[in-house]
Amino acid sequence: MLTPDQYLQVVAERVQRSGGQLSTVQIGPVTAAVGLFTESIMLSTMNYCVAAAAYPEIDEHTLFQFTGLATQHARAHVQGTVGWTAASAVIAGLVGRAHPDAATAASAKTANQFGVAVDPYAGMTYAWVGGKLWGAAVQGSVNAKLLFCFPQPTEAYQQLQWQAQWQAQQAGYNAAPGDGGSGSAAAPYGASGPTSNDPGAVPGATGPATGGPGPGGFPGR
């Protein structure tokens, strides 16, 4: 079964692979992996903030709180400009057991703040994708960023399996006698990101490992 930490590893790899500036940030009671992007779309500049963290029990209130706090961080650290020719979108995802109200909230039509609820135990990612809040090109970019950074758990699990197989093949290839050197093959799509043993992996991009929320949890209703 895919764990929240394993899913976050996939998110971090995908943020880095797509050119995001990756860091770990304390957002409320959790430490989140945060990726900042600036992309040019036609004549506009699109600023993205992708934030992901683990949380044991995700309800509607918790998801809204996390998305709001991630939005505050994004506004304080925007990389590009925001104005007539620029826009911004925040995609904030919590990974854990998603309650029905969280799944409903994540799937509802939104503006420029996208709350995503990922339940690896149920094998579901809940998010709203579609519609035209902006022009077709910008909306397509937003949808693509959300779906890429927050894949379905089965897709994330397949990526981890692929990475493990490729790394095992590389270890055997490098250790083969008489090959004239260590050598290395090109990494397959999605197999070059950080692993749990990789110093490039995002440390501590998780919430509390067991039990309830961390100290104080998210602010109450």
mmCIF file with all atom_site columns, C-alpha atoms in Angstrom:
data_model
loop_
_atom_site.group_PDB
_atom_site.id
_atom_site.type_symbol
_atom_site.label_atom_id
_atom_site.label_alt_id
_atom_site.label_comp_id
_atom_site.label_asym_id
_atom_site.label_entity_id
_atom_site.label_seq_id
_atom_site.pdbx_PDB_ins_code
_atom_site.Cartn_x
_atom_site.Cartn_y
_atom_site.Cartn_z
_atom_site.occupancy
_atom_site.B_iso_or_equiv
_atom_site.pdbx_formal_charge
_atom_site.auth_seq_id
_atom_site.auth_comp_id
_atom_site.auth_asym_id
_atom_site.auth_atom_id
_atom_site.pdbx_PDB_model_num
ATOM 1   C CA . MET A 1 1   ? 0.000   0.000  0.000   1.00 0.00 ? 1   MET A CA 1
ATOM 2   C CA . LEU A 1 2   ? 1.204   3.486  -0.831  1.00 0.00 ? 2   LEU A CA 1
ATOM 3   C CA . THR A 1 3   ? 1.951   5.546  2.271   1.00 0.00 ? 3   THR A CA 1
ATOM 4   C CA . PRO A 1 4   ? 1.492   9.338  2.559   1.00 0.00 ? 4   PRO A CA 1
ATOM 5   C CA . ASP A 1 5   ? 5.276   9.789  2.766   1.00 0.00 ? 5   ASP A CA 1
ATOM 6   C CA . GLN A 1 6   ? 5.766   7.799  -0.439  1.00 0.00 ? 6   GLN A CA 1
ATOM 7   C CA . TYR A 1 7   ? 3.138   9.878  -2.197  1.00 0.00 ? 7   TYR A CA 1
ATOM 8   C CA . LEU A 1 8   ? 4.840   13.092 -1.073  1.00 0.00 ? 8   LEU A CA 1
ATOM 9   C CA . GLN A 1 9   ? 8.104   11.745 -2.485  1.00 0.00 ? 9   GLN A CA 1
ATOM 10  C CA . VAL A 1 10  ? 6.417   11.515 -5.886  1.00 0.00 ? 10  VAL A CA 1
ATOM 11  C CA . VAL A 1 11  ? 5.018   15.056 -5.585  1.00 0.00 ? 11  VAL A CA 1
ATOM 12  C CA . ALA A 1 12  ? 8.462   16.437 -4.705  1.00 0.00 ? 12  ALA A CA 1
ATOM 13  C CA . GLU A 1 13  ? 10.079  14.631 -7.650  1.00 0.00 ? 13  GLU A CA 1
ATOM 14  C CA . ARG A 1 14  ? 7.481   15.934 -10.052 1.00 0.00 ? 14  ARG A CA 1
ATOM 15  C CA . VAL A 1 15  ? 7.816   19.497 -8.787  1.00 0.00 ? 15  VAL A CA 1
ATOM 16  C CA . GLN A 1 16  ? 11.575  19.362 -9.363  1.00 0.00 ? 16  GLN A CA 1
ATOM 17  C CA . ARG A 1 17  ? 11.252  17.633 -12.735 1.00 0.00 ? 17  ARG A CA 1
ATOM 18  C CA . SER A 1 18  ? 8.899   20.317 -14.021 1.00 0.00 ? 18  SER A CA 1
ATOM 19  C CA . GLY A 1 19  ? 11.256  23.114 -12.988 1.00 0.00 ? 19  GLY A CA 1
ATOM 20  C CA . GLY A 1 20  ? 9.757   24.202 -9.686  1.00 0.00 ? 20  GLY A CA 1
ATOM 21  C CA . GLN A 1 21  ? 11.783  25.788 -6.897  1.00 0.00 ? 21  GLN A CA 1
ATOM 22  C CA . LEU A 1 22  ? 11.322  23.180 -4.144  1.00 0.00 ? 22  LEU A CA 1
ATOM 23  C CA . SER A 1 23  ? 11.592  23.852 -0.404  1.00 0.00 ? 23  SER A CA 1
ATOM 24  C CA . THR A 1 24  ? 10.096  22.727 2.884   1.00 0.00 ? 24  THR A CA 1
ATOM 25  C CA . VAL A 1 25  ? 7.875   25.216 4.705   1.00 0.00 ? 25  VAL A CA 1
ATOM 26  C CA . GLN A 1 26  ? 6.002   25.111 7.990   1.00 0.00 ? 26  GLN A CA 1
ATOM 27  C CA . ILE A 1 27  ? 2.333   25.662 7.146   1.00 0.00 ? 27  ILE A CA 1
ATOM 28  C CA . GLY A 1 28  ? 0.178   25.551 10.242  1.00 0.00 ? 28  GLY A CA 1
ATOM 29  C CA . PRO A 1 29  ? 0.927   22.371 12.189  1.00 0.00 ? 29  PRO A CA 1
ATOM 30  C CA . VAL A 1 30  ? 2.530   20.538 9.238   1.00 0.00 ? 30  VAL A CA 1
ATOM 31  C CA . THR A 1 31  ? 5.785   20.784 7.318   1.00 0.00 ? 31  THR A CA 1
ATOM 32  C CA . ALA A 1 32  ? 4.943   20.954 3.634   1.00 0.00 ? 32  ALA A CA 1
ATOM 33  C CA . ALA A 1 33  ? 6.842   20.438 0.417   1.00 0.00 ? 33  ALA A CA 1
ATOM 34  C CA . VAL A 1 34  ? 6.335   23.678 -1.523  1.00 0.00 ? 34  VAL A CA 1
ATOM 35  C CA . GLY A 1 35  ? 7.111   24.277 -5.169  1.00 0.00 ? 35  GLY A CA 1
ATOM 36  C CA . LEU A 1 36  ? 7.070   27.741 -6.747  1.00 0.00 ? 36  LEU A CA 1
ATOM 37  C CA . PHE A 1 37  ? 6.798   28.147 -10.517 1.00 0.00 ? 37  PHE A CA 1
ATOM 38  C CA . THR A 1 38  ? 6.604   31.010 -12.955 1.00 0.00 ? 38  THR A CA 1
ATOM 39  C CA . GLU A 1 39  ? 5.522   30.142 -16.483 1.00 0.00 ? 39  GLU A CA 1
ATOM 40  C CA . SER A 1 40  ? 4.851   32.248 -19.553 1.00 0.00 ? 40  SER A CA 1
ATOM 41  C CA . ILE A 1 41  ? 1.581   31.393 -21.272 1.00 0.00 ? 41  ILE A CA 1
ATOM 42  C CA . MET A 1 42  ? 1.030   33.315 -24.490 1.00 0.00 ? 42  MET A CA 1
ATOM 43  C CA . LEU A 1 43  ? 1.308   36.958 -23.366 1.00 0.00 ? 43  LEU A CA 1
ATOM 44  C CA . SER A 1 44  ? 0.672   36.288 -19.688 1.00 0.00 ? 44  SER A CA 1
ATOM 45  C CA . THR A 1 45  ? 2.757   35.210 -16.710 1.00 0.00 ? 45  THR A CA 1
ATOM 46  C CA . MET A 1 46  ? 1.369   32.446 -14.519 1.00 0.00 ? 46  MET A CA 1
ATOM 47  C CA . ASN A 1 47  ? 2.633   32.069 -10.950 1.00 0.00 ? 47  ASN A CA 1
ATOM 48  C CA . TYR A 1 48  ? 2.050   28.700 -9.310  1.00 0.00 ? 48  TYR A CA 1
ATOM 49  C CA . CYS A 1 49  ? 2.457   27.576 -5.727  1.00 0.00 ? 49  CYS A CA 1
ATOM 50  C CA . VAL A 1 50  ? 2.145   23.824 -5.160  1.00 0.00 ? 50  VAL A CA 1
ATOM 51  C CA . ALA A 1 51  ? 2.053   22.765 -1.500  1.00 0.00 ? 51  ALA A CA 1
ATOM 52  C CA . ALA A 1 52  ? 1.719   19.200 -0.199  1.00 0.00 ? 52  ALA A CA 1
ATOM 53  C CA . ALA A 1 53  ? 1.805   17.678 3.271   1.00 0.00 ? 53  ALA A CA 1
ATOM 54  C CA . ALA A 1 54  ? 0.572   14.622 5.128   1.00 0.00 ? 54  ALA A CA 1
ATOM 55  C CA . TYR A 1 55  ? -2.211  14.864 7.696   1.00 0.00 ? 55  TYR A CA 1
ATOM 56  C CA . PRO A 1 56  ? -3.871  11.906 9.429   1.00 0.00 ? 56  PRO A CA 1
ATOM 57  C CA . GLU A 1 57  ? -7.536  12.899 9.074   1.00 0.00 ? 57  GLU A CA 1
ATOM 58  C CA . ILE A 1 58  ? -8.586  15.394 6.396   1.00 0.00 ? 58  ILE A CA 1
ATOM 59  C CA . ASP A 1 59  ? -11.943 17.104 6.699   1.00 0.00 ? 59  ASP A CA 1
ATOM 60  C CA . GLU A 1 60  ? -13.366 20.136 4.901   1.00 0.00 ? 60  GLU A CA 1
ATOM 61  C CA . HIS A 1 61  ? -12.243 22.594 7.569   1.00 0.00 ? 61  HIS A CA 1
ATOM 62  C CA . THR A 1 62  ? -8.683  21.258 7.636   1.00 0.00 ? 62  THR A CA 1
ATOM 63  C CA . LEU A 1 63  ? -8.397  21.394 3.852   1.00 0.00 ? 63  LEU A CA 1
ATOM 64  C CA . PHE A 1 64  ? -9.672  24.989 3.724   1.00 0.00 ? 64  PHE A CA 1
ATOM 65  C CA . GLN A 1 65  ? -7.297  26.026 6.506   1.00 0.00 ? 65  GLN A CA 1
ATOM 66  C CA . PHE A 1 66  ? -4.295  24.462 4.761   1.00 0.00 ? 66  PHE A CA 1
ATOM 67  C CA . THR A 1 67  ? -5.215  25.989 1.407   1.00 0.00 ? 67  THR A CA 1
ATOM 68  C CA . GLY A 1 68  ? -5.639  29.433 2.971   1.00 0.00 ? 68  GLY A CA 1
ATOM 69  C CA . LEU A 1 69  ? -2.296  29.282 4.764   1.00 0.00 ? 69  LEU A CA 1
ATOM 70  C CA . ALA A 1 70  ? -0.585  28.061 1.581   1.00 0.00 ? 70  ALA A CA 1
ATOM 71  C CA . THR A 1 71  ? -2.111  31.026 -0.253  1.00 0.00 ? 71  THR A CA 1
ATOM 72  C CA . GLN A 1 72  ? -0.642  33.431 2.311   1.00 0.00 ? 72  GLN A CA 1
ATOM 73  C CA . HIS A 1 73  ? 2.773   31.864 1.774   1.00 0.00 ? 73  HIS A CA 1
ATOM 74  C CA . ALA A 1 74  ? 2.396   32.103 -2.005  1.00 0.00 ? 74  ALA A CA 1
ATOM 75  C CA . ARG A 1 75  ? 1.509   35.802 -1.870  1.00 0.00 ? 75  ARG A CA 1
ATOM 76  C CA . ALA A 1 76  ? 4.553   36.514 0.269   1.00 0.00 ? 76  ALA A CA 1
ATOM 77  C CA . HIS A 1 77  ? 6.927   34.602 -2.023  1.00 0.00 ? 77  HIS A CA 1
ATOM 78  C CA . VAL A 1 78  ? 5.524   35.145 -5.499  1.00 0.00 ? 78  VAL A CA 1
ATOM 79  C CA . GLN A 1 79  ? 8.331   34.840 -8.051  1.00 0.00 ? 79  GLN A CA 1
ATOM 80  C CA . GLY A 1 80  ? 6.850   36.839 -10.888 1.00 0.00 ? 80  GLY A CA 1
ATOM 81  C CA . THR A 1 81  ? 4.505   39.778 -11.024 1.00 0.00 ? 81  THR A CA 1
ATOM 82  C CA . VAL A 1 82  ? 0.769   39.848 -10.539 1.00 0.00 ? 82  VAL A CA 1
ATOM 83  C CA . GLY A 1 83  ? -1.251  42.374 -12.515 1.00 0.00 ? 83  GLY A CA 1
ATOM 84  C CA . TRP A 1 84  ? -3.059  42.872 -15.783 1.00 0.00 ? 84  TRP A CA 1
ATOM 85  C CA . THR A 1 85  ? -0.807  40.438 -17.646 1.00 0.00 ? 85  THR A CA 1
ATOM 86  C CA . ALA A 1 86  ? -0.175  37.969 -14.820 1.00 0.00 ? 86  ALA A CA 1
ATOM 87  C CA . ALA A 1 87  ? -2.145  35.626 -12.616 1.00 0.00 ? 87  ALA A CA 1
ATOM 88  C CA . SER A 1 88  ? -1.505  33.205 -9.815  1.00 0.00 ? 88  SER A CA 1
ATOM 89  C CA . ALA A 1 89  ? -2.861  29.852 -8.706  1.00 0.00 ? 89  ALA A CA 1
ATOM 90  C CA . VAL A 1 90  ? -2.350  27.922 -5.481  1.00 0.00 ? 90  VAL A CA 1
ATOM 91  C CA . ILE A 1 91  ? -2.650  24.133 -5.535  1.00 0.00 ? 91  ILE A CA 1
ATOM 92  C CA . ALA A 1 92  ? -2.569  22.824 -1.959  1.00 0.00 ? 92  ALA A CA 1
ATOM 93  C CA . GLY A 1 93  ? -2.923  19.124 -1.214  1.00 0.00 ? 93  GLY A CA 1
ATOM 94  C CA . LEU A 1 94  ? -3.192  17.154 2.005   1.00 0.00 ? 94  LEU A CA 1
ATOM 95  C CA . VAL A 1 95  ? -2.442  13.428 1.989   1.00 0.00 ? 95  VAL A CA 1
ATOM 96  C CA . GLY A 1 96  ? -4.178  11.154 4.481   1.00 0.00 ? 96  GLY A CA 1
ATOM 97  C CA . ARG A 1 97  ? -7.624  9.729  5.198   1.00 0.00 ? 97  ARG A CA 1
ATOM 98  C CA . ALA A 1 98  ? -10.064 11.997 3.383   1.00 0.00 ? 98  ALA A CA 1
ATOM 99  C CA . HIS A 1 99  ? -13.462 12.416 5.018   1.00 0.00 ? 99  HIS A CA 1
ATOM 100 C CA . PRO A 1 100 ? -16.482 12.708 2.697   1.00 0.00 ? 100 PRO A CA 1
ATOM 101 C CA . ASP A 1 101 ? -16.822 16.453 3.323   1.00 0.00 ? 101 ASP A CA 1
ATOM 102 C CA . ALA A 1 102 ? -13.175 16.971 2.316   1.00 0.00 ? 102 ALA A CA 1
ATOM 103 C CA . ALA A 1 103 ? -13.691 14.977 -0.882  1.00 0.00 ? 103 ALA A CA 1
ATOM 104 C CA . THR A 1 104 ? -16.748 17.075 -1.697  1.00 0.00 ? 104 THR A CA 1
ATOM 105 C CA . ALA A 1 105 ? -14.963 20.354 -0.956  1.00 0.00 ? 105 ALA A CA 1
ATOM 106 C CA . ALA A 1 106 ? -11.924 19.415 -3.058  1.00 0.00 ? 106 ALA A CA 1
ATOM 107 C CA . SER A 1 107 ? -14.153 18.452 -5.993  1.00 0.00 ? 107 SER A CA 1
ATOM 108 C CA . ALA A 1 108 ? -16.178 21.685 -5.938  1.00 0.00 ? 108 ALA A CA 1
ATOM 109 C CA . LYS A 1 109 ? -15.627 24.432 -8.505  1.00 0.00 ? 109 LYS A CA 1
ATOM 110 C CA . THR A 1 110 ? -13.124 26.960 -7.263  1.00 0.00 ? 110 THR A CA 1
ATOM 111 C CA . ALA A 1 111 ? -11.369 30.178 -8.260  1.00 0.00 ? 111 ALA A CA 1
ATOM 112 C CA . ASN A 1 112 ? -7.577  30.349 -8.053  1.00 0.00 ? 112 ASN A CA 1
ATOM 113 C CA . GLN A 1 113 ? -7.102  28.315 -4.853  1.00 0.00 ? 113 GLN A CA 1
ATOM 114 C CA . PHE A 1 114 ? -7.266  24.586 -5.431  1.00 0.00 ? 114 PHE A CA 1
ATOM 115 C CA . GLY A 1 115 ? -7.580  22.332 -2.401  1.00 0.00 ? 115 GLY A CA 1
ATOM 116 C CA . VAL A 1 116 ? -6.653  18.719 -3.154  1.00 0.00 ? 116 VAL A CA 1
ATOM 117 C CA . ALA A 1 117 ? -7.413  15.770 -0.879  1.00 0.00 ? 117 ALA A CA 1
ATOM 118 C CA . VAL A 1 118 ? -5.382  12.626 -1.536  1.00 0.00 ? 118 VAL A CA 1
ATOM 119 C CA . ASP A 1 119 ? -6.415  9.395  0.172   1.00 0.00 ? 119 ASP A CA 1
ATOM 120 C CA . PRO A 1 120 ? -3.795  6.716  -0.575  1.00 0.00 ? 120 PRO A CA 1
ATOM 121 C CA . TYR A 1 121 ? -5.729  4.202  1.532   1.00 0.00 ? 121 TYR A CA 1
ATOM 122 C CA . ALA A 1 122 ? -8.793  4.531  -0.691  1.00 0.00 ? 122 ALA A CA 1
ATOM 123 C CA . GLY A 1 123 ? -6.655  5.048  -3.807  1.00 0.00 ? 123 GLY A CA 1
ATOM 124 C CA . MET A 1 124 ? -8.290  8.384  -4.668  1.00 0.00 ? 124 MET A CA 1
ATOM 125 C CA . THR A 1 125 ? -7.239  11.943 -5.426  1.00 0.00 ? 125 THR A CA 1
ATOM 126 C CA . TYR A 1 126 ? -10.082 14.439 -5.070  1.00 0.00 ? 126 TYR A CA 1
ATOM 127 C CA . ALA A 1 127 ? -9.737  17.711 -6.983  1.00 0.00 ? 127 ALA A CA 1
ATOM 128 C CA . TRP A 1 128 ? -11.670 20.018 -9.277  1.00 0.00 ? 128 TRP A CA 1
ATOM 129 C CA . VAL A 1 129 ? -10.363 20.046 -12.845 1.00 0.00 ? 129 VAL A CA 1
ATOM 130 C CA . GLY A 1 130 ? -12.092 21.739 -15.726 1.00 0.00 ? 130 GLY A CA 1
ATOM 131 C CA . GLY A 1 131 ? -14.145 24.765 -16.581 1.00 0.00 ? 131 GLY A CA 1
ATOM 132 C CA . LYS A 1 132 ? -12.889 28.079 -17.885 1.00 0.00 ? 132 LYS A CA 1
ATOM 133 C CA . LEU A 1 133 ? -12.019 30.448 -15.085 1.00 0.00 ? 133 LEU A CA 1
ATOM 134 C CA . TRP A 1 134 ? -9.375  31.954 -17.363 1.00 0.00 ? 134 TRP A CA 1
ATOM 135 C CA . GLY A 1 135 ? -8.713  31.658 -21.065 1.00 0.00 ? 135 GLY A CA 1
ATOM 136 C CA . ALA A 1 136 ? -8.414  28.175 -22.498 1.00 0.00 ? 136 ALA A CA 1
ATOM 137 C CA . ALA A 1 137 ? -4.594  28.234 -22.562 1.00 0.00 ? 137 ALA A CA 1
ATOM 138 C CA . VAL A 1 138 ? -4.244  29.302 -18.924 1.00 0.00 ? 138 VAL A CA 1
ATOM 139 C CA . GLN A 1 139 ? -6.965  26.927 -17.719 1.00 0.00 ? 139 GLN A CA 1
ATOM 140 C CA . GLY A 1 140 ? -5.298  24.071 -19.566 1.00 0.00 ? 140 GLY A CA 1
ATOM 141 C CA . SER A 1 141 ? -1.994  24.919 -17.902 1.00 0.00 ? 141 SER A CA 1
ATOM 142 C CA . VAL A 1 142 ? -3.627  24.962 -14.450 1.00 0.00 ? 142 VAL A CA 1
ATOM 143 C CA . ASN A 1 143 ? -5.314  21.617 -15.044 1.00 0.00 ? 143 ASN A CA 1
ATOM 144 C CA . ALA A 1 144 ? -2.106  20.060 -16.317 1.00 0.00 ? 144 ALA A CA 1
ATOM 145 C CA . LYS A 1 145 ? -0.103  21.313 -13.318 1.00 0.00 ? 145 LYS A CA 1
ATOM 146 C CA . LEU A 1 146 ? -2.641  19.960 -10.837 1.00 0.00 ? 146 LEU A CA 1
ATOM 147 C CA . LEU A 1 147 ? -2.946  16.552 -12.474 1.00 0.00 ? 147 LEU A CA 1
ATOM 148 C CA . PHE A 1 148 ? 0.825   16.207 -12.857 1.00 0.00 ? 148 PHE A CA 1
ATOM 149 C CA . CYS A 1 149 ? 1.779   17.242 -9.329  1.00 0.00 ? 149 CYS A CA 1
ATOM 150 C CA . PHE A 1 150 ? -1.068  15.325 -7.658  1.00 0.00 ? 150 PHE A CA 1
ATOM 151 C CA . PRO A 1 151 ? -1.529  12.073 -9.600  1.00 0.00 ? 151 PRO A CA 1
ATOM 152 C CA . GLN A 1 152 ? -3.894  9.308  -8.603  1.00 0.00 ? 152 GLN A CA 1
ATOM 153 C CA . PRO A 1 153 ? -2.269  7.070  -5.935  1.00 0.00 ? 153 PRO A CA 1
ATOM 154 C CA . THR A 1 154 ? -2.078  4.132  -8.346  1.00 0.00 ? 154 THR A CA 1
ATOM 155 C CA . GLU A 1 155 ? -0.064  6.248  -10.785 1.00 0.00 ? 155 GLU A CA 1
ATOM 156 C CA . ALA A 1 156 ? 2.224   7.431  -7.976  1.00 0.00 ? 156 ALA A CA 1
ATOM 157 C CA . TYR A 1 157 ? 2.762   3.835  -6.846  1.00 0.00 ? 157 TYR A CA 1
ATOM 158 C CA . GLN A 1 158 ? 3.627   2.765  -10.392 1.00 0.00 ? 158 GLN A CA 1
ATOM 159 C CA . GLN A 1 159 ? 6.193   5.565  -10.612 1.00 0.00 ? 159 GLN A CA 1
ATOM 160 C CA . LEU A 1 160 ? 7.870   4.409  -7.389  1.00 0.00 ? 160 LEU A CA 1
ATOM 161 C CA . GLN A 1 161 ? 7.944   0.816  -8.664  1.00 0.00 ? 161 GLN A CA 1
ATOM 162 C CA . TRP A 1 162 ? 9.478   1.981  -11.928 1.00 0.00 ? 162 TRP A CA 1
ATOM 163 C CA . GLN A 1 163 ? 12.105  4.008  -10.095 1.00 0.00 ? 163 GLN A CA 1
ATOM 164 C CA . ALA A 1 164 ? 13.016  1.053  -7.865  1.00 0.00 ? 164 ALA A CA 1
ATOM 165 C CA . GLN A 1 165 ? 13.383  -1.274 -10.863 1.00 0.00 ? 165 GLN A CA 1
ATOM 166 C CA . TRP A 1 166 ? 15.525  1.217  -12.767 1.00 0.00 ? 166 TRP A CA 1
ATOM 167 C CA . GLN A 1 167 ? 17.765  1.829  -9.750  1.00 0.00 ? 167 GLN A CA 1
ATOM 168 C CA . ALA A 1 168 ? 18.206  -1.929 -9.268  1.00 0.00 ? 168 ALA A CA 1
ATOM 169 C CA . GLN A 1 169 ? 19.140  -2.319 -12.929 1.00 0.00 ? 169 GLN A CA 1
ATOM 170 C CA . GLN A 1 170 ? 21.626  0.548  -12.647 1.00 0.00 ? 170 GLN A CA 1
ATOM 171 C CA . ALA A 1 171 ? 23.201  -0.991 -9.546  1.00 0.00 ? 171 ALA A CA 1
ATOM 172 C CA . GLY A 1 172 ? 23.662  -4.289 -11.373 1.00 0.00 ? 172 GLY A CA 1
ATOM 173 C CA . TYR A 1 173 ? 25.018  -2.565 -14.477 1.00 0.00 ? 173 TYR A CA 1
ATOM 174 C CA . ASN A 1 174 ? 27.541  -0.507 -12.512 1.00 0.00 ? 174 ASN A CA 1
ATOM 175 C CA . ALA A 1 175 ? 28.728  -3.577 -10.632 1.00 0.00 ? 175 ALA A CA 1
ATOM 176 C CA . ALA A 1 176 ? 29.113  -5.772 -13.719 1.00 0.00 ? 176 ALA A CA 1
ATOM 177 C CA . PRO A 1 177 ? 32.781  -6.893 -14.151 1.00 0.00 ? 177 PRO A CA 1
ATOM 178 C CA . GLY A 1 178 ? 34.684  -6.100 -17.313 1.00 0.00 ? 178 GLY A CA 1
ATOM 179 C CA . ASP A 1 179 ? 32.385  -3.370 -18.541 1.00 0.00 ? 179 ASP A CA 1
ATOM 180 C CA . GLY A 1 180 ? 35.283  -0.942 -18.833 1.00 0.00 ? 180 GLY A CA 1
ATOM 181 C CA . GLY A 1 181 ? 33.814  1.490  -16.333 1.00 0.00 ? 181 GLY A CA 1
ATOM 182 C CA . SER A 1 182 ? 30.792  2.193  -14.286 1.00 0.00 ? 182 SER A CA 1
ATOM 183 C CA . GLY A 1 183 ? 28.728  3.696  -17.092 1.00 0.00 ? 183 GLY A CA 1
ATOM 184 C CA . SER A 1 184 ? 25.090  4.587  -16.752 1.00 0.00 ? 184 SER A CA 1
ATOM 185 C CA . ALA A 1 185 ? 21.991  4.463  -18.844 1.00 0.00 ? 185 ALA A CA 1
ATOM 186 C CA . ALA A 1 186 ? 19.646  7.351  -19.297 1.00 0.00 ? 186 ALA A CA 1
ATOM 187 C CA . ALA A 1 187 ? 17.006  7.532  -16.586 1.00 0.00 ? 187 ALA A CA 1
ATOM 188 C CA . PRO A 1 188 ? 13.509  6.640  -17.783 1.00 0.00 ? 188 PRO A CA 1
ATOM 189 C CA . TYR A 1 189 ? 10.701  9.161  -17.482 1.00 0.00 ? 189 TYR A CA 1
ATOM 190 C CA . GLY A 1 190 ? 10.023  9.799  -13.817 1.00 0.00 ? 190 GLY A CA 1
ATOM 191 C CA . ALA A 1 191 ? 12.957  7.732  -12.509 1.00 0.00 ? 191 ALA A CA 1
ATOM 192 C CA . SER A 1 192 ? 15.435  10.477 -11.754 1.00 0.00 ? 192 SER A CA 1
ATOM 193 C CA . GLY A 1 193 ? 13.810  12.073 -8.734  1.00 0.00 ? 193 GLY A CA 1
ATOM 194 C CA . PRO A 1 194 ? 14.788  11.851 -5.076  1.00 0.00 ? 194 PRO A CA 1
ATOM 195 C CA . THR A 1 195 ? 14.260  8.664  -3.116  1.00 0.00 ? 195 THR A CA 1
ATOM 196 C CA . SER A 1 196 ? 14.105  8.068  0.606   1.00 0.00 ? 196 SER A CA 1
ATOM 197 C CA . ASN A 1 197 ? 17.865  7.448  0.591   1.00 0.00 ? 197 ASN A CA 1
ATOM 198 C CA . ASP A 1 198 ? 18.683  10.343 -1.699  1.00 0.00 ? 198 ASP A CA 1
ATOM 199 C CA . PRO A 1 199 ? 20.112  13.506 -0.098  1.00 0.00 ? 199 PRO A CA 1
ATOM 200 C CA . GLY A 1 200 ? 17.972  15.437 -2.533  1.00 0.00 ? 200 GLY A CA 1
ATOM 201 C CA . ALA A 1 201 ? 14.786  14.041 -1.047  1.00 0.00 ? 201 ALA A CA 1
ATOM 202 C CA . VAL A 1 202 ? 12.506  16.488 0.689   1.00 0.00 ? 202 VAL A CA 1
ATOM 203 C CA . PRO A 1 203 ? 12.949  15.993 4.450   1.00 0.00 ? 203 PRO A CA 1
ATOM 204 C CA . GLY A 1 204 ? 10.076  16.244 6.853   1.00 0.00 ? 204 GLY A CA 1
ATOM 205 C CA . ALA A 1 205 ? 7.388   17.109 4.299   1.00 0.00 ? 205 ALA A CA 1
ATOM 206 C CA . THR A 1 206 ? 4.889   15.347 6.496   1.00 0.00 ? 206 THR A CA 1
ATOM 207 C CA . GLY A 1 207 ? 2.398   15.961 9.202   1.00 0.00 ? 207 GLY A CA 1
ATOM 208 C CA . PRO A 1 208 ? 2.121   13.913 12.362  1.00 0.00 ? 208 PRO A CA 1
ATOM 209 C CA . ALA A 1 209 ? 2.939   10.263 11.672  1.00 0.00 ? 209 ALA A CA 1
ATOM 210 C CA . THR A 1 210 ? 0.304   8.710  13.907  1.00 0.00 ? 210 THR A CA 1
ATOM 211 C CA . GLY A 1 211 ? -2.586  9.710  16.095  1.00 0.00 ? 211 GLY A CA 1
ATOM 212 C CA . GLY A 1 212 ? -4.221  13.103 15.839  1.00 0.00 ? 212 GLY A CA 1
ATOM 213 C CA . PRO A 1 213 ? -2.962  16.413 14.571  1.00 0.00 ? 213 PRO A CA 1
ATOM 214 C CA . GLY A 1 214 ? 0.325   17.920 15.627  1.00 0.00 ? 214 GLY A CA 1
ATOM 215 C CA . PRO A 1 215 ? 0.642   20.489 18.398  1.00 0.00 ? 215 PRO A CA 1
ATOM 216 C CA . GLY A 1 216 ? -2.551  22.475 18.341  1.00 0.00 ? 216 GLY A CA 1
ATOM 217 C CA . GLY A 1 217 ? -3.623  21.088 14.955  1.00 0.00 ? 217 GLY A CA 1
ATOM 218 C CA . PHE A 1 218 ? -5.171  23.438 12.428  1.00 0.00 ? 218 PHE A CA 1
ATOM 219 C CA . PRO A 1 219 ? -7.134  26.360 13.944  1.00 0.00 ? 219 PRO A CA 1
ATOM 220 C CA . GLY A 1 220 ? -10.627 25.379 15.020  1.00 0.00 ? 220 GLY A CA 1
ATOM 221 C CA . ARG A 1 221 ? -13.826 26.436 13.355  1.00 0.00 ? 221 ARG A CA 1
#
